[in-house]
Coordinates of C-alpha atoms and ligand atoms in Angstrom, one line a residue:
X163 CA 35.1 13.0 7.9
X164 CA 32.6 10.0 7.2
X165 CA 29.0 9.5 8.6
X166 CA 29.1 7.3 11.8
X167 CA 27.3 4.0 9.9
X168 CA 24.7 3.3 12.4
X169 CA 21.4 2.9 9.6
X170 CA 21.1 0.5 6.7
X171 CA 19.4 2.9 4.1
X172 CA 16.8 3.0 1.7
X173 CA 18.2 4.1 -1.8
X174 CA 16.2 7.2 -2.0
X175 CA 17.1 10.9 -1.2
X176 CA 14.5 13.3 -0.3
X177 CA 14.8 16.5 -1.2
X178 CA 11.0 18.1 -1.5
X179 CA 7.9 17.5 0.5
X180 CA 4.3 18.0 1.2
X181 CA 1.5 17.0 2.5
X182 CA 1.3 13.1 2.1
X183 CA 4.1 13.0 -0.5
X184 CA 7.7 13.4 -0.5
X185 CA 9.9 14.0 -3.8
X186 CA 13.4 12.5 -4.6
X187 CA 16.5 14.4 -5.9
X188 CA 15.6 12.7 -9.6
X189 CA 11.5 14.3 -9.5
X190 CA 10.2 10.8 -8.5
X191 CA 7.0 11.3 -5.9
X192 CA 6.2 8.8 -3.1
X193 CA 3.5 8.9 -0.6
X194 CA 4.4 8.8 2.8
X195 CA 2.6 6.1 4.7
X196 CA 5.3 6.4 7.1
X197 CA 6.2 9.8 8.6
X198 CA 10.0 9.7 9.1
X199 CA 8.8 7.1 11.9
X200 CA 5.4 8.7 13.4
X201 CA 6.7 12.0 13.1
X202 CA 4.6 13.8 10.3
X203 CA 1.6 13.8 12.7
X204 CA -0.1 17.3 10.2
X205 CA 1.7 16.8 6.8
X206 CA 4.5 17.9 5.3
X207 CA 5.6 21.2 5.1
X208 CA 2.1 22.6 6.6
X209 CA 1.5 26.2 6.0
X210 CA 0.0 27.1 9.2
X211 CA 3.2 25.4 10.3
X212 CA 6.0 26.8 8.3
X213 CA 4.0 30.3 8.9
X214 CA 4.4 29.7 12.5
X215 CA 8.0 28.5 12.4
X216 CA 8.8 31.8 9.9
X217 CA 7.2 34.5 12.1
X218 CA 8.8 33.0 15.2
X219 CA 12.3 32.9 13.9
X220 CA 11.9 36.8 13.1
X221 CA 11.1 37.6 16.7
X222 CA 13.3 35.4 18.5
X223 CA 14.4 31.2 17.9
X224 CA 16.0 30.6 21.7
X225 CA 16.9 31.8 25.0
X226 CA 17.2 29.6 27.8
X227 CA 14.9 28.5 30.5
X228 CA 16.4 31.2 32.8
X229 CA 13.6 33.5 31.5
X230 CA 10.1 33.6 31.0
X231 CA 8.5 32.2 28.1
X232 CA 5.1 32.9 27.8
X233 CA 5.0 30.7 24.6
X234 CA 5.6 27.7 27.1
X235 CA 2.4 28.2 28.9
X236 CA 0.4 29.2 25.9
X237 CA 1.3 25.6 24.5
X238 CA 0.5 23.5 28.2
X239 CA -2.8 25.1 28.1
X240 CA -3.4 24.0 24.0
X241 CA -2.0 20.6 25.1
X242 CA -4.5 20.1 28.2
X243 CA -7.1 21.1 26.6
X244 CA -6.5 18.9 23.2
X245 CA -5.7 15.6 25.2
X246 CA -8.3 16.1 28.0
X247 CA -5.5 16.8 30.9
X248 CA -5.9 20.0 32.0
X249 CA -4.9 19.8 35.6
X250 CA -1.6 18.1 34.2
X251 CA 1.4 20.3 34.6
X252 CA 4.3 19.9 31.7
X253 CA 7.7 19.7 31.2
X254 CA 9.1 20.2 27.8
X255 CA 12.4 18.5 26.4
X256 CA 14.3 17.9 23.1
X257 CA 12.9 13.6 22.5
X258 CA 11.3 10.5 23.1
X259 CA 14.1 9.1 25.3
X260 CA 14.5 12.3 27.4
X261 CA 10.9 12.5 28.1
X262 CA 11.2 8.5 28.8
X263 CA 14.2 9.3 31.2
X264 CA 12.5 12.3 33.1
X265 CA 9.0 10.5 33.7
X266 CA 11.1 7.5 35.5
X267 CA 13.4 9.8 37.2
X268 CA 10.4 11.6 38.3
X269 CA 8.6 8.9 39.6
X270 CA 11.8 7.5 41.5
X271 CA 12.0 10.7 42.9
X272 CA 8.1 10.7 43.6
X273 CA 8.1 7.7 45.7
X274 CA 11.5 6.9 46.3
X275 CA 12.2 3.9 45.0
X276 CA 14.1 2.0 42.5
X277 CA 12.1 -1.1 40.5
X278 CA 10.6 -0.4 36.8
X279 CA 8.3 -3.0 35.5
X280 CA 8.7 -3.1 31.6
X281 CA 7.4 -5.5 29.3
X282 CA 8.8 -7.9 26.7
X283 CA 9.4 -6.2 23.3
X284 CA 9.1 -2.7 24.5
X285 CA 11.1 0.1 23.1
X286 CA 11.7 3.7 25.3
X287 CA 14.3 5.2 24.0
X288 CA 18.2 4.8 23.8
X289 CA 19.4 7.1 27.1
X290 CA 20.7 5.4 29.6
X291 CA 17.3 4.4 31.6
X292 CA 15.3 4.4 28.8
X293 CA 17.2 1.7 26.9
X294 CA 17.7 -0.7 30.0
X295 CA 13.9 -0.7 29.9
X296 CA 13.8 -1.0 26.6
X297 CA 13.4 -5.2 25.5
X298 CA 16.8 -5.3 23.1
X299 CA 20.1 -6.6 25.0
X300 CA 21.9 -5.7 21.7
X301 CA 20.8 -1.6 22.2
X302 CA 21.8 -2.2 26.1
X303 CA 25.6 -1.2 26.2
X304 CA 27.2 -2.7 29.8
X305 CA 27.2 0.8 31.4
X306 CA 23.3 0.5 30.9
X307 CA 22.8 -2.7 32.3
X308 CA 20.9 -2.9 35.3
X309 CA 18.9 -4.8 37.8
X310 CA 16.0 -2.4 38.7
X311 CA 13.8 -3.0 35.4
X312 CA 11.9 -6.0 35.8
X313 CA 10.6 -7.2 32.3
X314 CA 7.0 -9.1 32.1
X315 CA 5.3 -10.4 29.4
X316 CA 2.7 -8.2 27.8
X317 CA -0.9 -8.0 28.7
X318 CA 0.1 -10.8 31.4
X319 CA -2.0 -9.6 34.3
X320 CA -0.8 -12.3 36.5
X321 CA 2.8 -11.7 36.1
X322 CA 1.6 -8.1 37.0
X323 CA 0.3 -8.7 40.6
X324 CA 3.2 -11.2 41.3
X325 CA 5.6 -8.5 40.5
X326 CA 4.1 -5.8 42.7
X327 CA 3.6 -8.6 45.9
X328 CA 7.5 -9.5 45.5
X329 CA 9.0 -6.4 44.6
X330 CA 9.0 -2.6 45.8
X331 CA 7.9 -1.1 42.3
X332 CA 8.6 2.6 41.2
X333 CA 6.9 2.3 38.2
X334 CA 5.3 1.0 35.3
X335 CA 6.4 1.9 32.1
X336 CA 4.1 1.2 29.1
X337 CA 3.6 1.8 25.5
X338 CA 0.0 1.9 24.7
X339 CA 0.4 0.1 21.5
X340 CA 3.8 -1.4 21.1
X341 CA 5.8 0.4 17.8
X342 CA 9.3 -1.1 17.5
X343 CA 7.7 -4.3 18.7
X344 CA 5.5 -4.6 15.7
X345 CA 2.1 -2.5 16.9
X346 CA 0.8 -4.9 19.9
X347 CA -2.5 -3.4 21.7
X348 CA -2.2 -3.0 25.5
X349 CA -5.8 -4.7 26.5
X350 CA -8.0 -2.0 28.0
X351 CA -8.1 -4.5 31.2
X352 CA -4.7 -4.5 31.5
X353 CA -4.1 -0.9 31.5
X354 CA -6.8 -0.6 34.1
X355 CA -5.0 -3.4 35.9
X356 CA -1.8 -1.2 35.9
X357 CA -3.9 2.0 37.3
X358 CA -5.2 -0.2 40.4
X359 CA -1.9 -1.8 41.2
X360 CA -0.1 1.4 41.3
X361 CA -3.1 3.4 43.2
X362 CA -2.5 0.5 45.8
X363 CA 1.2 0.5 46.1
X364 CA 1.6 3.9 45.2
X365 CA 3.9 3.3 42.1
X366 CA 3.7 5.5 39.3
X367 CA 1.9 4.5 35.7
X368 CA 4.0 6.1 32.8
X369 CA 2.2 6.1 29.7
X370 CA 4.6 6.0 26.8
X371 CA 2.8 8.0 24.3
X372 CA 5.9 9.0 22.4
X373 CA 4.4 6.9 18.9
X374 CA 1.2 5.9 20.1
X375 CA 0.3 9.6 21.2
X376 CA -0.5 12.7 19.6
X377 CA -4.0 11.9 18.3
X378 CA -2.6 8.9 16.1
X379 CA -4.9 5.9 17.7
X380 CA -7.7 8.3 17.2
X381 CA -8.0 9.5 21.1
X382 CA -4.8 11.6 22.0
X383 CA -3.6 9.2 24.4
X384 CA -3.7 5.5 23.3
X385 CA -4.2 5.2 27.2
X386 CA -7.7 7.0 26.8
X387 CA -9.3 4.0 25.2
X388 CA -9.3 2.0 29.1
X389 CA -10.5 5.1 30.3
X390 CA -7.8 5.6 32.4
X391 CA -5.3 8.5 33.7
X392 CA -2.0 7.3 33.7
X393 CA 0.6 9.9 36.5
X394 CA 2.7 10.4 33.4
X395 CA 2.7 10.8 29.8
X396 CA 5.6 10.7 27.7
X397 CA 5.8 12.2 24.2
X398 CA 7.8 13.5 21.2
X399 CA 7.3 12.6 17.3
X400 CA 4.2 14.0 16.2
X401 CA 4.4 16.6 18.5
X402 CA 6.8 19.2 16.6
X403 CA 6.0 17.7 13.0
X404 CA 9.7 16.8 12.3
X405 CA 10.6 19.8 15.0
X406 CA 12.7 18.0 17.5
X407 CA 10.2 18.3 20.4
X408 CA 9.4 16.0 23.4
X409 CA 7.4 16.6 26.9
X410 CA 6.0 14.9 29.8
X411 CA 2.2 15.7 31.1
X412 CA 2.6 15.1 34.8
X413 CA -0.5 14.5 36.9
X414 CA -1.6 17.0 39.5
X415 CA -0.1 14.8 42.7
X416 CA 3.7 15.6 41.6
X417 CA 4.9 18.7 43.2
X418 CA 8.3 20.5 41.5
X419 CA 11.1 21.7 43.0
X420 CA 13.4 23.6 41.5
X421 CA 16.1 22.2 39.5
X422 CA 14.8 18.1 40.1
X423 CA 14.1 18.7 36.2
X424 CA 16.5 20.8 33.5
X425 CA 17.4 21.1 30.0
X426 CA 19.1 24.1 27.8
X427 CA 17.3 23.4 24.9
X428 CA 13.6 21.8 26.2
X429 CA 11.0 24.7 25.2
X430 CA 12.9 27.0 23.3
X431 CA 10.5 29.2 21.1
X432 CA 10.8 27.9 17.9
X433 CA 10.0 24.3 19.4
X434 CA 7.0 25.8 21.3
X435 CA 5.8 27.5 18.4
X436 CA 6.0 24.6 16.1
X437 CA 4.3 22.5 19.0
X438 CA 1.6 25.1 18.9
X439 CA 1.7 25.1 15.1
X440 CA 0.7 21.0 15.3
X441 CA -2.5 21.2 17.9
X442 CA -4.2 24.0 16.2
X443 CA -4.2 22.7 13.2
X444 CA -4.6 19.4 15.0
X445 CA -7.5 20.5 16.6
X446 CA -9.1 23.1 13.5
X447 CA -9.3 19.8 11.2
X448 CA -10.2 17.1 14.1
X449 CA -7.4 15.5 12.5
X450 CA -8.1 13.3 15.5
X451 CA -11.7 11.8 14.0
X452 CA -9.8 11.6 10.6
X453 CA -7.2 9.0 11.9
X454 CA -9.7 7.0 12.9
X455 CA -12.5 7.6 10.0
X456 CA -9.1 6.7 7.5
X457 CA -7.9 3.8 10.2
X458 CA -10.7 2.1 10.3
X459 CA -11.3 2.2 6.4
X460 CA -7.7 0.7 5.9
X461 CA -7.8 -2.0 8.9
X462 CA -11.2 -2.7 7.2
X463 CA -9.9 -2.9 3.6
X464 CA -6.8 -4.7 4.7
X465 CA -8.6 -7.6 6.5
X466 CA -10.1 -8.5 3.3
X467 CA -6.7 -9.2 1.9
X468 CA -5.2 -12.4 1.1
X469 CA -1.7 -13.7 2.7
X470 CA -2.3 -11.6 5.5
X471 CA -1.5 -13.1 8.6
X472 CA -2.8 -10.5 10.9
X473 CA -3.6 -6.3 10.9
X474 CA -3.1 -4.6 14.4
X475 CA -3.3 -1.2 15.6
X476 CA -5.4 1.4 16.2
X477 CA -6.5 4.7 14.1
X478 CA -3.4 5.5 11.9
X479 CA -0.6 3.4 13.5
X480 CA -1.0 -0.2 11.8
X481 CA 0.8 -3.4 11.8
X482 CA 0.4 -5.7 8.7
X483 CA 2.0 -8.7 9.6
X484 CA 3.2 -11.2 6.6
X485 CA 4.2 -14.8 6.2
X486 CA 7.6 -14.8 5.6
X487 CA 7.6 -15.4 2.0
X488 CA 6.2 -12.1 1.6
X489 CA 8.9 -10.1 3.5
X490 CA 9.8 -8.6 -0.3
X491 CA 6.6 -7.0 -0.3
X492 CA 8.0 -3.7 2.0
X493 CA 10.7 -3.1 -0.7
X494 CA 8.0 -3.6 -3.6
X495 CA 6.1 -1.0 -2.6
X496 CA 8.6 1.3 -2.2
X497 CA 10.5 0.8 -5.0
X498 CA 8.1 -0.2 -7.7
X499 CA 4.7 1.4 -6.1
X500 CA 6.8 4.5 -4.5
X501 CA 5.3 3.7 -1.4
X502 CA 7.3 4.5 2.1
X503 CA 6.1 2.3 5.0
X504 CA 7.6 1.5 8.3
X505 CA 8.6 -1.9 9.6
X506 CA 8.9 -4.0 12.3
X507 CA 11.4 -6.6 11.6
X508 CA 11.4 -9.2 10.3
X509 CA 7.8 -9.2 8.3
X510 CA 5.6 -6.7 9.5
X511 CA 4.9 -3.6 8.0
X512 CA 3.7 -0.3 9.6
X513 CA 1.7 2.2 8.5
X514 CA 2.5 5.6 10.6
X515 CA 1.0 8.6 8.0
X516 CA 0.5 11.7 9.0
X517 CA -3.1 12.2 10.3
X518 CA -4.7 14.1 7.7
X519 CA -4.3 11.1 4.8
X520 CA -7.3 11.1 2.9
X521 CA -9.2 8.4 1.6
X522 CA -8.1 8.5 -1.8
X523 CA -4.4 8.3 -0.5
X524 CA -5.3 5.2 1.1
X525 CA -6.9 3.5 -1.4
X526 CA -3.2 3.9 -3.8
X527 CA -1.7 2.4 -1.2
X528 CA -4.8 -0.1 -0.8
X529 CA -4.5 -1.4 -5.0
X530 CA -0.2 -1.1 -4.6
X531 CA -0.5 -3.6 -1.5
X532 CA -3.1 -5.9 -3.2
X533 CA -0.8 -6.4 -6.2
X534 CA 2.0 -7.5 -4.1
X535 CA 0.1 -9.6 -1.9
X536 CA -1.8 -11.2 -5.2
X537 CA 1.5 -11.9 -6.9
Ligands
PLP303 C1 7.5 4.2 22.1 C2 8.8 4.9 21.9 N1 9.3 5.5 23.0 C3 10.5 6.2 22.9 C4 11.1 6.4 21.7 C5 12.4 7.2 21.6 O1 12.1 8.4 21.0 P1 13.4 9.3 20.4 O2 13.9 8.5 19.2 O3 12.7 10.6 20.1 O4 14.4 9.4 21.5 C6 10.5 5.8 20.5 C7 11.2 6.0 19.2 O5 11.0 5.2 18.3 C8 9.3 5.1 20.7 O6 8.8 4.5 19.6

């Protein structure tokens, strides 16, 4: 049997890591500026992590959510406490799409309507609601294709109002900083535009937090910066550390019934206890001050650099973006600087490290990327 061909892939197999660096199968180290996508949020192989992983799968890796698991509520009370939410109530699931797909479900269900508002170049996810708000008609398979996401240009608070006078809206789903669409800031007016429009219609504001989240901007929530509570928050990548883990933090005004939510595999214990694994340490090395002490130093450094056309983003999730005739620069680093970085196609690069980097990790990649840019 071959491997469904869905990725064009580096030339590089990984077969050690840790920390900030990964090794390939011929010894060769790289540093990680990347994370597997956002998903190293504490490092690589973490000890507090791998301990909690080991002594979990020694007691018990899975039962289903037929039972109680007291491991679930131990990590809902980390979790509220860590991003400020405590009156939230959670809901734990496998990804970013499920938790995308369960917040909009929710909020349909909440207020009984149909309309999403969604915004040009945002990415949620690749299940079936999820990807028809998602901006990417070549993701959007005819089965997904539907007439209840309205998509509005981003940051357009116009477009915003008109929507909600014309339309019965559900809810509004947002990415605090845009990922896939190459790390564009939500303006802190426009996500307090979103919390007063939904207050007055009662629609529901879903913060997708599934990249943006987990401490990476420096606040938990990128959302936090507008100093706004968004109804829902959507998560999964840094969350388990490369655990597959997702959740939604759902404000206080929902009310569950049973079954309106499910999964077989959403909170099992070893997910819970990798989950638990990530905020302590999380919160033991205010990993979240790091991401932006480290952020700031790199946006900082960056902006000093020549053939930049712009640097975007917040705390440790940053866009570079590059003229065109540097779109080799990506490869460069990775395969003559043994640098991994993220993109966003076609020439900007993205920096998603875990959030312990130091500065001395950023300043290799700092003197790699001012060679390429100087050449
Ligand atoms: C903002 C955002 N939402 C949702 C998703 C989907 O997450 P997953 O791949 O875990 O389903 C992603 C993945 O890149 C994302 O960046």
């Amino acid at each position: 049997m071959k491997l469904f061909d869905v990725y064009p892939l580096n030339d590089v197999t990984i077969v050690k890591a840790m920390g900030a660096y990964v090794w390939d199968d011929k010894g060769t180290k790289y540093l990680d500026l990347y994370g597997g996508h956002a998903v190293i949020s504490i490092g690589h192989t973490n000890p507090h992590w791998v301990k909690r992983i080991e002594d979990q799968l020694h007691q018990i890796s899975f039962y289903s959510n037929s039972i109680k698991i007291p491991l679930q509520q131990e990590l809902a009370d980390k979790l509220g406490k860590v991003s400020g939410k405590e009156d939230y109530q959670l809901f734990l699931c496998n990804s970013g799409a499920e938790a995308n797909e369960n917040a909009l479900k929710l909020a349909s269900f909440y207020n009984g309507r149909k309309k999403i508002i969604a915004f040009k170049k945002a990415f949620h996810g690749r299940t079936s609601l999820a990807v028809a708000a998602t901006d990417n008609p070549s993701i959007v398979a005819p089965v997904n294709e539907t007439d209840n996401v309205l998509f509005l240009a981003f940051n357009d608070e116009t477009a915003l109002q008109q929507a909600f006078a014309q339309n019965e809206i559900a809810a509004v789903i947002i990415e605090g900083i845009q990922g896939v669409g190459g790390i564009n800031v939500a303006s802190e007016s426009f996500l307090r535009k979103i919390r007063t429009l939904c207050d007055e219609y009662n629609a529901v504001y879903i913060a997708d937090s599934v990249q943006c989240g987990y401490g990476r901007s420096g606040k938990f929530y990128s959302h936090d910066f507008a100093g706004v509570y968004a109804d829902i928050y959507t998560m999964a990548k840094g969350m388990g550390n490369g655990f597959p883990i997702g959740a939604i933090s759902i404000s206080p005004k929902f009310a569950a019934k049973h079954f309106m939510l499910g999964t077989t595999f959403g909170g099992n214990h070893l997910a819970c206890a990798a989950a638990l694994a990530v905020l302590e340490v999380m919160d033991e090395q205010n990993l979240m001050a790091n991401a932006t002490e480290i952020g700031n130093y790199l946006t900082e450094a960056l902006q000093k650099l020549p053939n930049i056309i712009e640097v975007r983003g917040r705390g440790l999730m940053i866009g570079i973006e590059l003229p065109d005739s540097m779109k080799h620069v990506k490869k460069n680093l990775l395969y003559k600087h043994q640098i991994f970085t993220g993109e966003a196609k076609p020439n900007i690069i993205r920096l998603l490290p875990a959030l312990n980097i130091t500065k001395r990790e950023a300043d290799i990649f700092l003197e790699a990327i001012k060679i390429e840019l100087e050449a």
